[in-house]
Amino acid sequence: MTSAIKFEHVNKTFAKKVVVNDLNLDIQQGELFVLVGNSGSGKTTSIKMINRLADPSTGQILVNERPTTDYNVQKLRWKIGYVLQQIALFPNMTVAKNITLIPEIQGAKADLTEMAANLLEKVGLNPQEYAHRYPRELSGGEQQRIGILRAIASKPPIVLMDEPFSALDPLSRANLQELVINLHKQLHNTILFVTHDMNEALHLADRIGVMKDGKLLQVDQPQEILRHPANNFVRDFFKGSLGNNLYETPLKQAALFNEFKQTSSNSLAAMPVININEKIAALLLLLSHQNEVAVQNNNGTYLGFIDRQWLIKYLNNINSLK
């Protein structure tokens, strides 16, 4: 495998404080790598050094096996998509203009209107409805979708995502996580995703890197980190993981927090159906396309229904147990 991003003995110091301490990390081309850690662990500083928003105090970073210092800074950043928590769409530009801004600057010869329309369709937004809107007319989740499209519009081989969903509600966050996974499968790009949420890391990552106090403590596949944590910090960090609750635990566990909503049998029969033994992830997927889903037991008896508000309440209850 060829390296997309490589840290070699990277250190970063601010005002004599060591923020990143001897970081050695090799991220492969086409990998969805998640860097996770608590506040102040050095993960955001690490990601900023890749596109030279900051430079290492010592050591070097290679992008496509070439030191970042060998690149023209502007050309380096054009090769790298960047998605932040505060997406900062240009308020005076339409959605379509925001999406195609970088390709236009780069002199793309493609039809930009068609490009924006195709990308909007990829994330489930109707181009006729959304292309001419302005950012103020979008929800937080919709703005983040446009931010992701802006980052991938020029087809950069690398995309950096720094806590992009942490300000969103649980359902929007879950839907956008699925979007990132699907776009990654379609585009085969390299994604470095930074988060402090262990559940997000477990769900998204091909591999996870765990940081604490500027040091990289462990790098491995998600299940290996859960089974074989490198030390007590890693064990404790993932101890409260809800990954099993969302992606392995059957839906029937959710009834412990919320009884299913009730309505008439005729109304339930008109809804899409989910079995009570399905995983929560299946419900997340259904509710990304439907407003309401009926719940049946193994005998086909209706137990009630679930809507998006119900699911948000359940996810918030789960989060409160961390």
Coordinates of C-alpha atoms in Angstrom, one line a residue:
M1 CA 0.0 0.0 0.0
T2 CA 1.1 3.5 -0.8
S3 CA 1.2 6.2 1.9
A4 CA -1.2 9.1 1.5
I5 CA -0.1 10.9 4.6
K6 CA 2.9 10.2 6.8
F7 CA 4.1 11.8 10.0
E8 CA 7.8 11.2 10.7
H9 CA 8.9 12.2 14.3
V10 CA 6.6 15.2 14.2
N11 CA 6.7 17.6 17.2
K12 CA 4.8 20.8 17.6
T13 CA 5.3 23.3 20.4
F14 CA 3.3 26.5 21.2
A15 CA 4.9 28.9 23.7
K16 CA 7.1 26.1 25.1
K17 CA 4.2 23.8 25.5
V18 CA 4.5 20.5 23.6
V19 CA 1.2 19.9 21.8
V20 CA 2.3 17.1 19.5
N21 CA 5.0 14.8 20.8
D22 CA 7.1 12.6 18.4
L23 CA 4.1 11.6 16.2
N24 CA 4.8 8.8 13.8
L25 CA 1.8 7.7 11.7
D26 CA 1.3 6.2 8.2
I27 CA -2.2 6.6 6.6
Q28 CA -2.7 4.6 3.5
Q29 CA -4.2 5.7 0.2
G30 CA -7.9 5.0 0.2
E31 CA -8.2 4.6 4.0
L32 CA -10.8 6.2 6.2
F33 CA -8.6 6.9 9.2
V34 CA -10.1 8.3 12.4
L35 CA -7.9 10.2 14.9
V36 CA -9.6 10.3 18.3
G37 CA -8.8 11.8 21.7
N38 CA -10.0 14.1 24.4
S39 CA -9.7 17.9 24.3
G40 CA -6.1 19.0 24.2
S41 CA -4.8 15.7 22.9
G42 CA -3.2 17.3 19.8
K43 CA -5.5 15.8 17.2
T44 CA -6.6 19.1 15.7
T45 CA -3.1 20.5 15.6
S46 CA -2.0 17.3 13.8
I47 CA -4.6 17.7 11.1
K48 CA -3.7 21.4 10.6
M49 CA -0.1 20.5 9.9
I50 CA -1.1 18.4 6.9
N51 CA -2.3 21.3 4.9
R52 CA 0.2 23.7 6.5
L53 CA -2.2 25.8 8.5
A54 CA 0.6 25.1 11.0
D55 CA 4.1 23.6 10.5
P56 CA 5.9 21.1 12.6
S57 CA 8.5 22.5 15.1
T58 CA 10.6 19.4 14.2
G59 CA 10.1 16.3 12.0
Q60 CA 8.3 16.2 8.7
I61 CA 4.9 15.3 7.1
L62 CA 4.7 13.7 3.7
V63 CA 1.7 13.9 1.4
N64 CA 1.8 11.3 -1.4
E65 CA 5.3 10.5 -0.3
R66 CA 6.5 14.1 -0.7
P67 CA 7.3 16.5 2.1
T68 CA 4.6 19.1 2.5
T69 CA 7.4 21.8 2.5
D70 CA 8.2 20.9 -1.1
Y71 CA 4.7 21.9 -2.2
N72 CA 3.5 25.3 -3.1
V73 CA 1.1 26.0 -0.2
Q74 CA -1.9 26.9 -2.4
K75 CA -1.4 23.9 -4.7
L76 CA -1.1 21.6 -1.6
R77 CA -4.4 22.9 -0.2
W78 CA -6.1 22.4 -3.6
K79 CA -5.1 18.7 -3.3
I80 CA -6.8 18.4 0.1
G81 CA -10.4 18.9 0.9
Y82 CA -11.2 20.4 4.4
V83 CA -14.4 20.1 6.4
L84 CA -14.7 21.9 9.8
Q85 CA -17.3 21.9 12.6
Q86 CA -18.1 25.6 11.7
I87 CA -18.6 25.0 8.0
A88 CA -18.4 28.8 7.1
L89 CA -20.3 28.7 3.8
F90 CA -20.1 32.0 1.9
P91 CA -23.4 33.7 2.9
N92 CA -23.7 35.8 -0.3
M93 CA -23.3 32.7 -2.6
T94 CA -25.9 30.2 -3.6
V95 CA -25.6 26.6 -2.6
A96 CA -24.4 25.8 -6.2
K97 CA -21.8 28.5 -6.1
N98 CA -20.5 27.4 -2.7
I99 CA -20.1 23.8 -4.0
T100 CA -18.3 24.7 -7.3
L101 CA -16.2 27.6 -6.0
I102 CA -12.9 25.7 -5.9
P103 CA -13.3 23.9 -9.3
E104 CA -14.1 27.3 -10.8
I105 CA -11.0 28.9 -9.2
Q106 CA -8.9 26.0 -10.6
G107 CA -10.3 26.6 -14.1
A108 CA -12.5 23.5 -14.4
K109 CA -13.8 23.0 -17.9
A110 CA -16.8 20.9 -16.7
D111 CA -20.3 22.4 -16.7
L112 CA -20.4 23.8 -13.1
T113 CA -24.2 23.8 -13.0
E114 CA -24.3 20.1 -13.9
M115 CA -21.5 19.4 -11.4
A116 CA -23.4 21.0 -8.6
A117 CA -26.6 19.2 -9.5
N118 CA -24.9 15.8 -9.6
L119 CA -23.3 16.4 -6.3
L120 CA -26.5 17.5 -4.6
E121 CA -28.2 14.3 -5.8
K122 CA -25.4 12.3 -4.2
V123 CA -26.3 13.6 -0.8
G124 CA -30.1 13.4 -1.3
L125 CA -30.8 17.1 -1.9
N126 CA -33.0 17.9 -4.9
P127 CA -31.0 20.3 -7.2
Q128 CA -34.1 22.1 -8.4
E129 CA -35.0 22.8 -4.7
Y130 CA -31.5 23.5 -3.2
A131 CA -29.1 24.8 -5.9
H132 CA -30.4 28.4 -5.8
R133 CA -30.8 28.6 -2.0
Y134 CA -28.5 30.6 0.3
P135 CA -26.8 29.1 3.4
R136 CA -29.2 31.0 5.7
E137 CA -32.1 29.0 4.2
L138 CA -30.5 25.6 5.2
S139 CA -30.7 23.6 8.4
G140 CA -27.4 22.7 10.2
G141 CA -27.3 19.3 8.7
E142 CA -28.0 20.6 5.2
Q143 CA -25.2 23.2 5.6
Q144 CA -22.8 20.4 6.6
R145 CA -23.8 18.4 3.5
I146 CA -22.9 21.4 1.3
G147 CA -19.7 21.8 3.2
I148 CA -18.8 18.2 2.4
L149 CA -19.7 18.7 -1.2
R150 CA -17.5 21.8 -1.4
A151 CA -14.6 19.8 0.0
I152 CA -15.0 17.0 -2.6
A153 CA -16.1 18.9 -5.6
S154 CA -12.6 19.2 -7.1
K155 CA -12.1 15.5 -6.4
P156 CA -9.1 15.9 -4.0
P157 CA -7.3 12.7 -3.2
I158 CA -7.3 13.6 0.5
V159 CA -10.1 15.0 2.6
L160 CA -9.5 16.2 6.2
M161 CA -12.6 16.4 8.5
D162 CA -12.1 18.1 11.9
E163 CA -15.0 17.5 14.3
P164 CA -17.5 18.1 11.5
F165 CA -20.7 16.8 13.1
S166 CA -20.2 17.6 16.8
A167 CA -22.6 20.5 16.9
L168 CA -25.5 18.5 15.3
D169 CA -28.4 16.6 16.8
P170 CA -27.9 12.8 17.0
L171 CA -30.1 11.9 14.0
S172 CA -28.4 14.4 11.7
R173 CA -25.1 13.2 12.9
A174 CA -25.9 9.6 12.3
N175 CA -27.2 10.4 8.8
L176 CA -24.1 12.4 7.9
Q177 CA -21.8 9.6 9.2
E178 CA -23.6 7.2 6.7
L179 CA -23.1 9.9 4.0
V180 CA -19.3 10.0 4.7
I181 CA -19.1 6.2 4.5
N182 CA -21.0 6.1 1.2
L183 CA -19.1 8.9 -0.4
H184 CA -15.8 7.3 0.6
K185 CA -16.9 4.0 -1.0
Q186 CA -17.8 5.8 -4.2
L187 CA -14.8 8.1 -4.4
H188 CA -12.1 5.9 -3.0
N189 CA -10.3 8.9 -1.5
T190 CA -8.3 9.1 1.7
I191 CA -10.1 10.6 4.6
L192 CA -8.6 11.6 7.9
F193 CA -11.5 12.3 10.3
V194 CA -10.9 13.9 13.7
T195 CA -13.3 13.4 16.6
H196 CA -13.5 13.2 20.4
D197 CA -16.5 10.8 20.1
M198 CA -15.5 7.2 20.4
N199 CA -18.8 6.0 19.0
E200 CA -18.3 8.0 15.8
A201 CA -14.7 6.6 15.5
L202 CA -15.9 3.0 15.9
H203 CA -18.6 3.4 13.3
L204 CA -16.5 5.2 10.6
A205 CA -13.0 4.0 10.8
D206 CA -11.0 1.5 8.9
R207 CA -8.4 2.2 11.5
I208 CA -8.3 4.4 14.6
G209 CA -5.5 6.3 16.2
V210 CA -5.9 7.3 19.9
M211 CA -4.1 10.4 21.2
K212 CA -3.5 11.7 24.7
D213 CA -1.4 14.7 25.7
G214 CA 0.2 15.0 22.2
K215 CA 1.2 11.3 22.0
L216 CA -0.2 8.6 19.8
L217 CA -1.0 5.7 22.1
Q218 CA -2.4 3.1 19.8
V219 CA -3.3 2.5 16.1
D220 CA -5.4 -0.4 15.1
Q221 CA -8.7 -1.5 13.7
P222 CA -11.8 -0.6 15.8
Q223 CA -12.5 -4.1 17.1
E224 CA -8.9 -4.8 18.0
I225 CA -8.8 -1.6 20.0
L226 CA -11.9 -2.7 21.9
R227 CA -10.5 -6.2 22.4
H228 CA -6.9 -5.3 23.1
P229 CA -6.5 -1.7 24.4
A230 CA -2.8 -0.6 24.6
N231 CA -3.2 0.8 28.2
N232 CA -5.7 1.8 30.8
F233 CA -6.4 5.2 29.2
V234 CA -7.5 3.6 25.9
R235 CA -9.5 1.0 27.8
D236 CA -11.3 3.7 29.8
F237 CA -11.8 6.0 26.8
F238 CA -13.7 3.3 24.9
K239 CA -15.3 1.8 28.0
G240 CA -18.4 4.0 27.6
S241 CA -18.6 3.2 23.9
L242 CA -22.2 3.1 22.6
G243 CA -21.1 1.4 19.4
N244 CA -22.6 -1.9 20.5
N245 CA -25.9 -0.1 21.4
L246 CA -26.2 1.4 18.0
Y247 CA -24.7 -1.1 15.6
E248 CA -25.0 -4.5 17.4
T249 CA -27.8 -4.2 20.1
P250 CA -31.3 -5.1 18.8
L251 CA -34.0 -2.5 18.6
K252 CA -35.9 -4.1 21.5
Q253 CA -33.2 -2.6 23.9
A254 CA -34.5 0.9 22.9
A255 CA -37.9 0.1 24.6
L256 CA -36.1 0.3 27.9
F257 CA -35.8 4.1 27.3
N258 CA -39.0 4.8 25.3
E259 CA -42.2 2.9 24.9
F260 CA -43.1 2.8 21.2
K261 CA -45.7 5.4 20.1
Q262 CA -49.2 4.1 19.6
T263 CA -51.8 4.7 16.8
S264 CA -54.5 2.8 15.0
S265 CA -53.7 -0.5 13.3
N266 CA -54.7 0.9 10.0
S267 CA -52.2 3.7 10.4
L268 CA -49.4 1.2 11.4
A269 CA -50.2 -1.0 8.4
A270 CA -49.5 2.0 6.1
M271 CA -45.9 2.5 7.5
P272 CA -42.7 0.8 6.6
V273 CA -42.0 -2.0 9.1
I274 CA -39.0 -2.9 11.2
N275 CA -38.7 -6.1 13.3
I276 CA -38.0 -5.5 17.0
N277 CA -34.9 -7.7 16.8
E278 CA -33.3 -5.5 14.2
K279 CA -30.2 -3.3 15.1
I280 CA -30.6 0.4 15.8
A281 CA -28.5 1.1 12.7
A282 CA -31.2 -0.3 10.6
L283 CA -33.7 2.1 12.2
L284 CA -31.3 5.0 11.6
L285 CA -31.2 4.1 7.9
L286 CA -35.0 3.8 7.6
L287 CA -35.6 7.1 9.4
S288 CA -33.2 8.9 7.1
H289 CA -35.8 8.3 4.3
Q290 CA -39.1 8.0 6.3
N291 CA -40.7 10.0 9.0
E292 CA -42.3 7.0 10.8
V293 CA -41.6 3.3 11.0
A294 CA -43.9 0.6 12.5
V295 CA -42.4 -1.9 14.9
Q296 CA -43.5 -5.6 14.8
N297 CA -42.6 -8.6 16.9
N298 CA -41.6 -12.0 15.4
N299 CA -45.3 -13.0 15.2
G300 CA -46.1 -9.9 13.0
T301 CA -48.0 -8.2 15.8
Y302 CA -47.7 -4.4 15.7
L303 CA -46.1 -3.0 18.9
G304 CA -46.4 0.7 17.9
F305 CA -44.3 3.1 15.8
I306 CA -41.1 5.1 15.9
D307 CA -40.6 8.6 14.4
R308 CA -37.5 10.8 14.2
Q309 CA -38.3 12.7 17.4
W310 CA -38.6 9.4 19.3
L311 CA -35.2 8.3 18.0
I312 CA -33.5 11.6 18.9
K313 CA -34.9 11.2 22.4
Y314 CA -33.6 7.6 22.6
L315 CA -30.1 8.7 21.4
N316 CA -30.0 11.6 23.9
N317 CA -30.9 9.2 26.7
I318 CA -28.1 6.9 25.6
N319 CA -25.6 9.8 25.5
S320 CA -26.6 10.8 29.0
L321 CA -25.3 7.4 30.2
K322 CA -21.7 8.1 29.0

